[in-house]
Coordinates of C-alpha atoms in Angstrom, one line a residue:
Chain A
R22 CA 0.0 0.0 0.0
K23 CA 1.3 3.4 -0.9
E24 CA 2.0 5.8 2.0
V25 CA -0.1 8.5 0.5
E26 CA -2.8 7.7 -2.1
Q27 CA -4.8 10.1 -4.2
D28 CA -7.1 9.7 -7.2
P29 CA -5.0 11.0 -10.1
G30 CA -8.0 12.4 -11.9
P31 CA -8.3 14.5 -14.0
F32 CA -11.3 16.2 -12.5
N33 CA -12.9 18.3 -15.2
V34 CA -15.3 20.9 -13.8
P35 CA -16.8 24.1 -15.1
E36 CA -16.1 27.5 -13.6
G37 CA -18.0 28.1 -10.4
A38 CA -18.3 24.5 -9.5
T39 CA -17.4 23.0 -6.2
V40 CA -14.9 20.1 -6.3
A41 CA -13.5 17.9 -3.6
F42 CA -10.4 15.8 -3.4
N43 CA -9.6 13.0 -0.9
C44 CA -6.4 11.5 0.1
T45 CA -5.6 8.6 2.4
Y46 CA -2.4 7.9 4.3
S47 CA -1.1 4.7 5.8
N48 CA 1.0 5.8 8.7
S49 CA -1.2 6.5 11.7
A50 CA 1.6 8.2 13.5
S51 CA 1.7 11.0 10.9
Q52 CA 1.3 14.4 12.5
S53 CA 1.5 17.1 9.8
F54 CA -0.6 17.3 6.8
F55 CA -0.5 19.7 3.8
W56 CA -2.0 20.4 0.5
Y57 CA 0.4 21.7 -2.1
R58 CA -0.4 22.9 -5.6
Q59 CA 1.8 22.2 -8.5
D60 CA 1.5 23.9 -11.9
C61 CA 2.9 22.2 -15.0
R62 CA 6.7 22.1 -15.0
K63 CA 6.9 24.2 -11.8
E64 CA 7.8 23.5 -8.2
P65 CA 5.1 22.6 -5.6
K66 CA 3.7 25.6 -3.6
L67 CA 2.1 25.2 -0.3
L68 CA -1.7 25.8 -0.5
M69 CA -2.6 25.1 3.1
S70 CA -1.7 23.1 6.1
V71 CA -4.4 20.8 7.4
Y72 CA -5.4 21.0 11.1
S73 CA -7.3 18.5 13.1
S74 CA -10.2 20.9 13.6
G75 CA -10.4 21.6 9.9
N76 CA -9.5 24.9 8.4
E77 CA -10.6 27.3 5.7
D78 CA -8.8 29.8 3.6
G79 CA -11.1 31.7 1.3
R80 CA -12.6 29.3 -1.2
F81 CA -10.5 26.4 0.1
T82 CA -11.4 24.1 3.0
A83 CA -9.2 21.3 4.3
Q84 CA -10.3 18.6 6.7
L85 CA -8.5 15.8 8.5
N86 CA -10.1 12.6 9.7
R87 CA -7.5 10.8 11.8
A88 CA -9.7 7.8 12.6
S89 CA -10.1 7.0 8.9
Q90 CA -6.7 8.4 8.0
Y91 CA -7.9 10.7 5.2
I92 CA -7.6 14.3 4.3
S93 CA -9.8 16.3 2.1
L94 CA -9.7 19.5 0.1
L95 CA -12.8 21.3 -1.0
I96 CA -12.6 24.1 -3.5
R97 CA -15.7 26.3 -3.9
D98 CA -16.5 28.6 -6.8
S99 CA -13.7 27.1 -9.0
K100 CA -11.7 29.6 -11.1
L101 CA -9.8 28.9 -14.3
S102 CA -6.7 29.7 -12.4
D103 CA -7.4 26.8 -10.0
S104 CA -6.4 24.3 -12.8
A105 CA -3.3 22.5 -11.5
T106 CA -2.3 19.3 -9.8
Y107 CA -3.0 19.2 -6.1
L108 CA -0.6 17.2 -4.0
C109 CA -1.5 15.6 -0.7
V110 CA 1.5 15.7 1.6
V111 CA 2.1 13.9 4.9
N112 CA 5.1 13.9 7.2
A113 CA 6.9 10.7 8.0
P114 CA 7.0 11.2 11.8
S115 CA 10.2 9.5 12.7
F116 CA 12.4 11.2 10.1
Q117 CA 10.7 14.5 9.6
K118 CA 10.4 13.8 5.9
L119 CA 7.5 14.7 3.7
V120 CA 5.8 12.1 1.7
F121 CA 4.0 13.2 -1.4
G122 CA 1.0 11.7 -3.1
T123 CA 1.0 11.4 -6.8
G124 CA -1.4 14.4 -7.1
T125 CA -4.9 15.0 -8.4
R126 CA -5.2 16.9 -11.6
L127 CA -7.9 19.6 -11.8
L128 CA -9.0 21.2 -15.0
V129 CA -11.5 24.1 -14.7
S130 CA -13.1 25.0 -18.0
P131 CA -15.0 28.2 -19.0
Chain B
G2 CA 10.2 35.6 3.1
A3 CA 11.2 32.0 2.9
V4 CA 12.6 32.1 -0.6
V5 CA 14.6 29.2 -2.0
S6 CA 16.6 29.5 -5.2
Q7 CA 18.0 26.9 -7.5
H8 CA 20.7 27.2 -10.1
P9 CA 20.7 26.4 -13.0
S10 CA 17.0 26.3 -13.9
R11 CA 17.7 24.1 -16.9
V12 CA 20.7 22.2 -18.1
I13 CA 21.3 20.0 -21.1
C14 CA 24.5 17.9 -21.1
K15 CA 26.1 15.0 -22.8
S16 CA 26.1 11.5 -21.4
G17 CA 29.0 10.9 -19.0
T18 CA 29.4 14.5 -17.8
S19 CA 28.7 15.7 -14.3
V20 CA 26.2 18.3 -13.4
K21 CA 26.1 20.4 -10.2
I22 CA 22.9 22.0 -9.0
E23 CA 22.9 24.6 -6.2
C24 CA 20.1 25.2 -3.8
R25 CA 20.1 28.3 -1.6
S26 CA 17.9 29.6 1.1
L27 CA 17.9 33.4 0.5
D28 CA 16.3 34.9 3.6
F29 CA 16.5 32.2 6.2
Q30 CA 18.9 29.6 7.6
A31 CA 18.2 26.0 6.7
T32 CA 19.8 23.3 8.9
T33 CA 18.1 20.7 6.7
M34 CA 17.6 20.7 3.0
F35 CA 15.9 18.0 0.9
W36 CA 16.5 16.9 -2.7
Y37 CA 13.7 15.5 -4.7
R38 CA 13.4 14.1 -8.2
Q39 CA 10.2 14.1 -10.3
F40 CA 9.7 12.2 -13.5
P41 CA 6.9 13.2 -15.9
K42 CA 3.4 12.7 -14.5
K43 CA 4.9 11.2 -11.3
S44 CA 5.1 12.3 -7.8
L45 CA 8.0 14.0 -6.1
M46 CA 10.3 11.3 -4.8
L47 CA 12.7 12.2 -2.0
M48 CA 16.3 11.4 -2.9
A49 CA 18.2 12.5 0.2
T50 CA 18.1 14.7 3.3
S51 CA 21.0 17.1 3.5
N52 CA 22.1 18.2 7.0
E53 CA 24.4 21.2 7.4
G54 CA 27.9 20.0 8.4
S55 CA 27.2 16.3 8.1
K56 CA 26.7 13.5 5.6
A57 CA 23.5 13.4 3.7
T58 CA 21.0 10.6 4.4
Y59 CA 20.0 8.9 1.2
E60 CA 16.7 7.1 0.5
Q61 CA 16.7 3.5 -0.4
G62 CA 17.6 2.9 -4.0
V63 CA 19.4 6.2 -4.4
E64 CA 23.1 5.8 -5.2
K65 CA 25.2 8.1 -2.9
D66 CA 28.2 7.9 -5.1
K67 CA 26.2 9.0 -8.1
F68 CA 24.3 11.8 -6.5
L69 CA 26.8 13.7 -4.4
I70 CA 25.4 16.1 -1.8
N71 CA 27.2 18.8 0.0
H72 CA 25.7 21.1 2.6
A73 CA 28.6 23.2 3.7
S74 CA 26.6 26.2 5.1
L75 CA 23.2 27.0 6.5
T76 CA 22.1 28.5 3.2
L77 CA 23.6 26.3 0.5
S78 CA 23.3 22.7 -0.5
T79 CA 24.6 21.2 -3.8
L80 CA 23.7 18.1 -5.6
T81 CA 26.1 16.8 -8.2
V82 CA 24.9 14.2 -10.6
T83 CA 28.1 12.4 -11.6
S84 CA 28.5 10.6 -15.0
A85 CA 25.0 11.5 -16.0
H86 CA 23.1 9.2 -18.3
P87 CA 19.8 9.7 -20.2
E88 CA 17.9 7.9 -17.5
D89 CA 19.0 10.7 -15.0
S90 CA 17.0 13.2 -17.1
S91 CA 14.4 14.5 -14.7
F92 CA 13.1 17.5 -12.7
Y93 CA 15.3 18.0 -9.6
I94 CA 13.8 20.1 -6.8
C95 CA 15.3 21.1 -3.5
S96 CA 13.5 22.3 -0.4
A97 CA 14.6 23.8 2.8
R98 CA 13.2 23.9 6.3
D99 CA 13.7 27.0 8.4
R100 CA 15.9 26.0 11.4
V101 CA 13.8 28.1 13.7
G102 CA 10.4 27.2 12.2
A103 CA 7.9 25.5 14.4
T104 CA 6.3 23.5 11.7
N105 CA 7.4 20.9 9.2
E106 CA 6.8 23.2 6.3
Q107 CA 9.3 23.0 3.6
F108 CA 10.0 25.8 1.1
F109 CA 10.7 24.6 -2.4
G110 CA 13.1 25.9 -5.0
P111 CA 11.9 26.4 -8.6
G112 CA 13.5 23.2 -9.7
T113 CA 16.2 22.3 -12.2
R114 CA 15.3 20.5 -15.4
L115 CA 18.1 18.2 -16.4
T116 CA 18.3 16.6 -19.9
V117 CA 21.0 14.2 -20.6
L118 CA 21.6 13.5 -24.3

């Protein structure tokens, strides 16, 4: 089983739609969780950290379910500029490393 | 703040040559830097963890004699791909963690696209 699993997509949605991505992780001792955004041929950029209580940043809402070991990202009112690959990232607790999922590709169309 | 630079951004070389990639934290000190590799349509894979003043820790399957890492200061780590071959062509990305940061957040460089002919 992969350490971090994501549906690769692509998710094709129209502008204004709401879209949700899920991610599962295998190490129950993981403590830090993030969503990164990666544009084509660019480096990943931190979108938001994910906290146990859930957190929101504008149109983006992240949630963590420790019992089921999954993380979600909800994007409301999708914009064309949201088209990118969204990477679910979890820390490897003993070694302070980050483990990346393969990413979920989002395509927002007019 | 928290800017990481990489140089060069793109390199094309002949098979058998060595290529050095620099990673710098511009406005913070990074005790730990990480080197990743990403093949097309694949996820970032950690190659090694670079600690200032000590030997790098390599991930399983990564040849330490082929991918030489030096982290001589708190703001600079270098990755040298020795005797590069076409299969080493990839997107190499470094990241750095702020030594005084309270989180595990890593700040990524813009990446280096290596093409070996």
